[in-house]
Tab-separated table of C-alpha atoms in Angstrom:
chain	number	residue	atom	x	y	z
M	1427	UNK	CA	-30.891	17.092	-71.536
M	1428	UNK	CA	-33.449	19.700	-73.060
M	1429	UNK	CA	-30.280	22.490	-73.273
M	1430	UNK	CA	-28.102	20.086	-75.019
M	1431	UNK	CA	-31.039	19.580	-77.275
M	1432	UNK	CA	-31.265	23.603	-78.016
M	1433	UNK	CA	-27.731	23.492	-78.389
M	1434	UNK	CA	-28.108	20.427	-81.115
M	1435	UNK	CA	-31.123	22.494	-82.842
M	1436	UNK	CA	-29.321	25.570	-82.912
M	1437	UNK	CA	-25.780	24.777	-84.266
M	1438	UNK	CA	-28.445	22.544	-86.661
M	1439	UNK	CA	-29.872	26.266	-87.874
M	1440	UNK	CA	-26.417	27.627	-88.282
M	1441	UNK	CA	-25.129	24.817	-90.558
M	1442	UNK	CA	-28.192	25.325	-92.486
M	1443	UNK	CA	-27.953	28.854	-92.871
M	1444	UNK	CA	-24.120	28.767	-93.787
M	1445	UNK	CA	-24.894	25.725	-96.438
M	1446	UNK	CA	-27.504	27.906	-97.905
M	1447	UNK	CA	-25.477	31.025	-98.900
M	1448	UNK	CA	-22.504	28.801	-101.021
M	1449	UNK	CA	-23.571	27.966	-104.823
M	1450	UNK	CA	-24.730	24.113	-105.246
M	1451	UNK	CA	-21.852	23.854	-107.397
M	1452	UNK	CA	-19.391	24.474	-104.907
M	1453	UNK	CA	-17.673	20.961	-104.278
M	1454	UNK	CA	-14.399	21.682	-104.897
M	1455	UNK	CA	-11.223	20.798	-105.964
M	1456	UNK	CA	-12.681	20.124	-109.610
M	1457	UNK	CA	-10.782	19.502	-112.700
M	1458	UNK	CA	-9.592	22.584	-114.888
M	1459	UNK	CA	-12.509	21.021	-117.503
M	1460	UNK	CA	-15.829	20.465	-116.232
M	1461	UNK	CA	-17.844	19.123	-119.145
M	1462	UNK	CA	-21.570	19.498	-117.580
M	1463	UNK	CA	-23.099	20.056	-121.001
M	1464	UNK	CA	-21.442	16.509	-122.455
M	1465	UNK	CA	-19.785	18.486	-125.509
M	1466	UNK	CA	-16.990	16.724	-125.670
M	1467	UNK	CA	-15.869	12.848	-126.361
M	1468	UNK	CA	-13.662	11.501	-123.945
M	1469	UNK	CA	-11.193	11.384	-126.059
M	1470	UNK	CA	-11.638	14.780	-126.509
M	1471	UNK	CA	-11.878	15.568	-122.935
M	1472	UNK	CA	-9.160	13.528	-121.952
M	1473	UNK	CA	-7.131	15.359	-124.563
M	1474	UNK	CA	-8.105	19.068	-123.964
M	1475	UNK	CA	-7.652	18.667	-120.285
M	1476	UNK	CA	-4.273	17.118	-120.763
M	1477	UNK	CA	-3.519	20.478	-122.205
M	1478	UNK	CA	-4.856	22.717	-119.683
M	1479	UNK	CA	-2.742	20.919	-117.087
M	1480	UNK	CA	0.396	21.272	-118.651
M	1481	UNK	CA	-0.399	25.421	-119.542
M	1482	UNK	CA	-1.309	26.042	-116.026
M	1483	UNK	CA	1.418	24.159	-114.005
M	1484	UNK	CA	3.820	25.776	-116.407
M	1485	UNK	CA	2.431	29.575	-116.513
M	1486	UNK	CA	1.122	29.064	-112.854
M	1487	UNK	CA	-2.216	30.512	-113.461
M	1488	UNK	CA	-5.355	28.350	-113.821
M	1489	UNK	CA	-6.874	27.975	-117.465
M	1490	UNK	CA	-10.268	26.581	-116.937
M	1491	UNK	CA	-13.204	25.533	-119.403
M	1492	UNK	CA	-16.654	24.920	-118.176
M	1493	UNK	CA	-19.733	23.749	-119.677
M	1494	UNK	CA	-23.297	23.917	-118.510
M	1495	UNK	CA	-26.944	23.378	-119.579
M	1496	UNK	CA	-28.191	25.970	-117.132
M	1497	UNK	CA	-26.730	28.492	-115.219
M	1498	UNK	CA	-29.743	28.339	-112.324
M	1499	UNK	CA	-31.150	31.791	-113.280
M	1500	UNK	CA	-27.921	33.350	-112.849
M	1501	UNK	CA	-25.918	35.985	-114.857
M	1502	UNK	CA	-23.073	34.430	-117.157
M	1503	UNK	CA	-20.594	37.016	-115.643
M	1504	UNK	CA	-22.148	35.941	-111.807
M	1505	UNK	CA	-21.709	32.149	-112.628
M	1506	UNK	CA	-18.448	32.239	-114.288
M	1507	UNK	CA	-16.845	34.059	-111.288
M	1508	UNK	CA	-18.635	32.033	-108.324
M	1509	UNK	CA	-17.904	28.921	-109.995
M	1510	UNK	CA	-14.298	29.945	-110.171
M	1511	UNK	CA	-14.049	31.454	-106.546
M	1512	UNK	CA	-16.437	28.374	-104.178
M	1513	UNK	CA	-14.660	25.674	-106.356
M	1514	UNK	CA	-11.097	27.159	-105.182
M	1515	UNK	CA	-9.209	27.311	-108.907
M	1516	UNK	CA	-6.406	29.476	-108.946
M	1517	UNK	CA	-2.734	30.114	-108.086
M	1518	UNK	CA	-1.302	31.951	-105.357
M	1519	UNK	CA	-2.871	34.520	-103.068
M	1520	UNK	CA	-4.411	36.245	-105.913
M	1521	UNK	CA	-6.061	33.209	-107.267
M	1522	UNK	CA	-4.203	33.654	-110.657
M	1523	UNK	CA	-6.357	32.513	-113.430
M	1524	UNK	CA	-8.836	32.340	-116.026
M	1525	UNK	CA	-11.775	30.321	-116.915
M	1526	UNK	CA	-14.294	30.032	-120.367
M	1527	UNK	CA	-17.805	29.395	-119.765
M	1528	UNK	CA	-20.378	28.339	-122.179
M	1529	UNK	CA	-23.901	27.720	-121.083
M	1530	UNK	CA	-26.038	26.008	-123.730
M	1531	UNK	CA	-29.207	26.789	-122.092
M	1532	UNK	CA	-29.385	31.031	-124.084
M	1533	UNK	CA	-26.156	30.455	-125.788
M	1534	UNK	CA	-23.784	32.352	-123.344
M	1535	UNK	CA	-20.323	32.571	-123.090
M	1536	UNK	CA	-18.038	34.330	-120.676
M	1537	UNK	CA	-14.266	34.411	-120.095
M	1538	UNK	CA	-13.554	35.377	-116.277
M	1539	UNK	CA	-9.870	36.471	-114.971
M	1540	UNK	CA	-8.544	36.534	-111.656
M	1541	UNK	CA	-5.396	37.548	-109.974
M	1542	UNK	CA	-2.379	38.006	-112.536
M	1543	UNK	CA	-5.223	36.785	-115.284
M	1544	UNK	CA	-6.444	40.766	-115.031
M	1545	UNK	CA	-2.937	41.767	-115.937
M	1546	UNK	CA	-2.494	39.110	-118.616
M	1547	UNK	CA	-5.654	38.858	-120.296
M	1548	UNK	CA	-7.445	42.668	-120.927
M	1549	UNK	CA	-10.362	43.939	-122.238
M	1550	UNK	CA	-8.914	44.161	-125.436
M	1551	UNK	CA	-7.478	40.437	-125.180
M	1552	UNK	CA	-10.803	38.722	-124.313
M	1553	UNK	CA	-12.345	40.432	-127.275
M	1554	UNK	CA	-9.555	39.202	-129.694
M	1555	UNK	CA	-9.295	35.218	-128.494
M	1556	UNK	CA	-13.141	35.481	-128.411
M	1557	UNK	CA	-13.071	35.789	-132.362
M	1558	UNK	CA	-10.528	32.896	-132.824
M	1559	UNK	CA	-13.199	30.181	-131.449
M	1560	UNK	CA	-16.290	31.789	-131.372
M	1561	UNK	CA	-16.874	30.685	-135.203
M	1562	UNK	CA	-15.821	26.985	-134.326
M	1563	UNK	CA	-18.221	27.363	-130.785
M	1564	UNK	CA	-20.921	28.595	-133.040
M	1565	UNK	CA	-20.551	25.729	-136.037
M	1566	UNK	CA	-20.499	23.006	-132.617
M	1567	UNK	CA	-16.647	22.097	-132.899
M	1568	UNK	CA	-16.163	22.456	-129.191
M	1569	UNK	CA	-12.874	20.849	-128.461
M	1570	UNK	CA	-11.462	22.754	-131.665
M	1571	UNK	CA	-13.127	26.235	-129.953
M	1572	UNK	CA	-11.803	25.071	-126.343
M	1573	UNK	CA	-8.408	24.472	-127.356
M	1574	UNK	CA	-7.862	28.005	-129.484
M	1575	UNK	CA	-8.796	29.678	-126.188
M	1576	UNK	CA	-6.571	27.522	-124.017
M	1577	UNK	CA	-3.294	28.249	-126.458
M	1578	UNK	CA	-4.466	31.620	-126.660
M	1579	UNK	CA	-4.338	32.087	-123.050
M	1580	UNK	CA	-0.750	30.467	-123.143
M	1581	UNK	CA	0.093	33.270	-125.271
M	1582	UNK	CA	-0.858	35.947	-123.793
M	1583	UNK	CA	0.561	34.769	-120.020
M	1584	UNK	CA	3.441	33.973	-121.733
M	1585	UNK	CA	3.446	37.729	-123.225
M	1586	UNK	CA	2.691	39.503	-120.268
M	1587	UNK	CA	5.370	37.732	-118.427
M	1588	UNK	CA	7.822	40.226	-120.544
M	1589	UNK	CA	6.134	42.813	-119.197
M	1590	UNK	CA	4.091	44.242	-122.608
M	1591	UNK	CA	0.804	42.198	-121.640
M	1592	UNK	CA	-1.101	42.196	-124.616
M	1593	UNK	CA	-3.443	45.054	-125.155
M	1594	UNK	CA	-5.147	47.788	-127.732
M	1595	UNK	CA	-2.268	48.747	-130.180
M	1596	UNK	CA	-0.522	45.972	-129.221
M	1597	UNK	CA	-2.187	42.578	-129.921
M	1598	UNK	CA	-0.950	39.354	-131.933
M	1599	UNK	CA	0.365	39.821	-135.095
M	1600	UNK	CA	-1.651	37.725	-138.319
M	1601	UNK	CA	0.512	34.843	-139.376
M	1602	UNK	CA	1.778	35.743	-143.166
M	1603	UNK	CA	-0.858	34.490	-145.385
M	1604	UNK	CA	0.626	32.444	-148.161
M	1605	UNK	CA	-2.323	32.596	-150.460
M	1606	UNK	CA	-4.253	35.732	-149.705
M	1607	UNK	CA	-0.571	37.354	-150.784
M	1608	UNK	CA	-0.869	35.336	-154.028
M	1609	UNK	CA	-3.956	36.240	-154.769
M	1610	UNK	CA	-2.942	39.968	-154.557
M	1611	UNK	CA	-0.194	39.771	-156.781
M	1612	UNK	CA	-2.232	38.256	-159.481
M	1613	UNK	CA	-5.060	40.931	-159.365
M	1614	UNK	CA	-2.381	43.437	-159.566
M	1615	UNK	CA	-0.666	41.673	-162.363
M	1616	UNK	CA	-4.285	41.418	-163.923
M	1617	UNK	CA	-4.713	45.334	-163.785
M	1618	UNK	CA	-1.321	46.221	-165.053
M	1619	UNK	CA	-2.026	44.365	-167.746
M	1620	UNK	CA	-5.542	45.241	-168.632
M	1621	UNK	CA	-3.935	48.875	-168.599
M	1622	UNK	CA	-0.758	47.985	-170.954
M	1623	UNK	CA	-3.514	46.325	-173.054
M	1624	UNK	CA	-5.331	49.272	-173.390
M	1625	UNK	CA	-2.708	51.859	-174.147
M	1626	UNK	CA	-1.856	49.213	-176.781
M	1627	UNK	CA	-5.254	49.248	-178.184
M	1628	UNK	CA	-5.825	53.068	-178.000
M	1629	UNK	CA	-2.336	53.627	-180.221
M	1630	UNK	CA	-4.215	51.462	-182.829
M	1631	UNK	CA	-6.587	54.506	-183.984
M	1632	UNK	CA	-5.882	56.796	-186.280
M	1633	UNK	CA	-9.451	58.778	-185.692
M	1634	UNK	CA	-10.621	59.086	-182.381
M	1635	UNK	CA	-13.309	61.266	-180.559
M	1636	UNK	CA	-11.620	64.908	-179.546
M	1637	UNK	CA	-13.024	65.390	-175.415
M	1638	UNK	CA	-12.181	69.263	-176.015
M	1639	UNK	CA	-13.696	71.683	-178.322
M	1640	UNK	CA	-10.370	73.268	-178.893
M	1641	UNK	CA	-9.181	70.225	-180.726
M	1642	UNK	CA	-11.829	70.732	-183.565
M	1643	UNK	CA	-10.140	74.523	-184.553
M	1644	UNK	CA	-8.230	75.401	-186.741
M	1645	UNK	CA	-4.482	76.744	-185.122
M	1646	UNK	CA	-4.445	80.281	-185.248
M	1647	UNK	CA	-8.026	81.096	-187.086
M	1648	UNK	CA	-9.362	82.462	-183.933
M	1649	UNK	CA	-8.036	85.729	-181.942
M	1650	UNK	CA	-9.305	86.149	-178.588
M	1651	UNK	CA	-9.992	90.379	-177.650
M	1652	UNK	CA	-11.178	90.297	-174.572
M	1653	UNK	CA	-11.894	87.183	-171.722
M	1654	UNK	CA	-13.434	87.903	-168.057
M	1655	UNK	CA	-13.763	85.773	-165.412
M	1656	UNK	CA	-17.411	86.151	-163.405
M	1657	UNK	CA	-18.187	84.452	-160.257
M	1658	UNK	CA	-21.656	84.127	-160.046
M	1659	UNK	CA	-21.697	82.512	-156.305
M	1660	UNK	CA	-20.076	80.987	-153.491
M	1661	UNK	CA	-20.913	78.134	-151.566
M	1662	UNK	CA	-18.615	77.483	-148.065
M	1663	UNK	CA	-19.608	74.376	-145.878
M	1664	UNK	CA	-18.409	74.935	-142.123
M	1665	UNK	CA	-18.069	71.533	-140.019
M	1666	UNK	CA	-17.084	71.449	-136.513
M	1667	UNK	CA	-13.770	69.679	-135.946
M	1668	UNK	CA	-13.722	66.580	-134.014
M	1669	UNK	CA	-11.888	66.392	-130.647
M	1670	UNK	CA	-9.309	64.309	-130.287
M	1671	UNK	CA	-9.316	61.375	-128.641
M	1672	UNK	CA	-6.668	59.607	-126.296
M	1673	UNK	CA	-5.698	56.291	-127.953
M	1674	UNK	CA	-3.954	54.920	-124.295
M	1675	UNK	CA	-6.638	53.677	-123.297
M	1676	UNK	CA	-6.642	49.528	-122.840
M	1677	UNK	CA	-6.501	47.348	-119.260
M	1678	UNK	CA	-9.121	45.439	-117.851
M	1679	UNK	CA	-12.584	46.529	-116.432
M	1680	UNK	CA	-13.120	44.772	-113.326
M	1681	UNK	CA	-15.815	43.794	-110.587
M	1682	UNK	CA	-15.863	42.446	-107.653
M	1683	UNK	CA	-18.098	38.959	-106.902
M	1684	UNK	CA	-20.277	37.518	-104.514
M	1685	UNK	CA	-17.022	35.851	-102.726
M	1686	UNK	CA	-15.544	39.234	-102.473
M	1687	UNK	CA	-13.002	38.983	-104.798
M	1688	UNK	CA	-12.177	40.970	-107.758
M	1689	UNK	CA	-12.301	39.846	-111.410
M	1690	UNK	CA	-11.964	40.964	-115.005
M	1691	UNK	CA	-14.011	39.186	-117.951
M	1692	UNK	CA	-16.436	39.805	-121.115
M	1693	UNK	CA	-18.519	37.886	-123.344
M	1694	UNK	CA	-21.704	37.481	-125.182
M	1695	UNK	CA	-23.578	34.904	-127.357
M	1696	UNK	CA	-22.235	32.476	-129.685
């Protein structure tokens, strides 16, 4: 009777011990929106998550969005990536993915990739969907800022799958701006004019102010002898020429995580 109780107490310990190294967060098989911060309506939510769904059955990579007053004392970078890897998100053996945090406690956010998320989503991509909702995070239109990054990530899984993935020198081209292209031809228009205008005006005058000396003589009442150029000094500035620089470059800096698995990401404050 006392052994089996030893036995009870130890396998007791173990449990304890093996519950104590996996995040409190780690319930699993969460929805691709986890809305811990209440940012979101429910119409919203039910809306935005709608979306994710249908982008990540159909590219077969996880896009995930998570909110969260706190992040526990933990690293945006560390609690992105465990709350990706203990809540089991991802496709495939390479847990294919990608998931948005923003913590409200500092103002954090952080965009973690996994698997064929690396590949899809570089460096150089995190840093240009960043700057299509990090104006709407900042202002507090959160579904507006969530769903930019979600059709952004559809785009750029959609462009790797061609096999160009997105990257320096090679990133989404501006849709043509209607207005901004108006407003340029009209400046221009303005200074042509403002030019004709002013050829027009100079013609008017029959006196005008001579910038040259020679234009006050009289032709042929001066006869030149002698002329000498003298160079008093010279001045010659020596710079050292900058090496060049490879513009390859691009990819995805990557890390690996407290599960042991490898990830890409970036981010900052909003």
């Amino acid at each position: 009777m006392k052994m089996k109780k030893s036995i009870l107490t130890v396998l007791f310990a173990l449990l304890l011990c093996m519950t104590a190294v996996i995040p409190a967060f780690a319930t699993g098989d969460l929805p691709r929106l986890v809305d811990n911060a209440d940012l979101l309506t429910d119409s919203e939510e039910s809306t935005l998550l709608s979306k994710l769904n249908e982008i990540s059955e159909r590219q077969q990579a996880d896009v995930v969005v998570v909110t969260a007053d706190s992040l526990d004392g933990k690293m945006p970078m560390n609690y992105a990536d465990d709350f990706y890897d203990y809540n089991g998100y991802g496709f495939g053996a390479d847990k294919d993915g990608v998931l948005l945090l923003v913590s409200m406690e500092d103002r954090d956010w952080w965009i973690s990739t996994t698997g064929y998320g690396i590949t899809a989503i570089t460096d150089a991509g995190i840093e240009y969907i960043s700057e299509k909702f990090l104006s709407d995070l900042s202002d507090g239109d959160y579904a507006e800022a969530f769903t930019t990054y979600a059709e952004l990530c559809d785009d750029f899984f959609t462009q790797a799958k061609t096999g160009t993935p997105y990257d320096i020198g090679n990133l989404p081209k501006e849709p043509f701006n209607v207005l901004w292209n108006l407003f340029i031809a009209l400046a221009f228009g303005l200074v042509i004019a403002l030019i004709v205008t002013g050829i027009m005006k100079g013609n008017l005058k029959t006196v005008r102010f001579q910038s040259a000396a020679s234009n006050y003589v009289k032709a042929n009442s001066m006869h030149v002898t002698e002329s000498r150029d003298l160079f008093l000094y010279a001045h010659v500035d020596r710079r050292v020429r900058p090496e060049e620089t490879s513009s390859s470059g691009g990819g995805s800096s990557i890390h690996t995580s407290s599960s042991g698995t490898t990830h890409g990401g970036g981010g900052g404050k909003f």
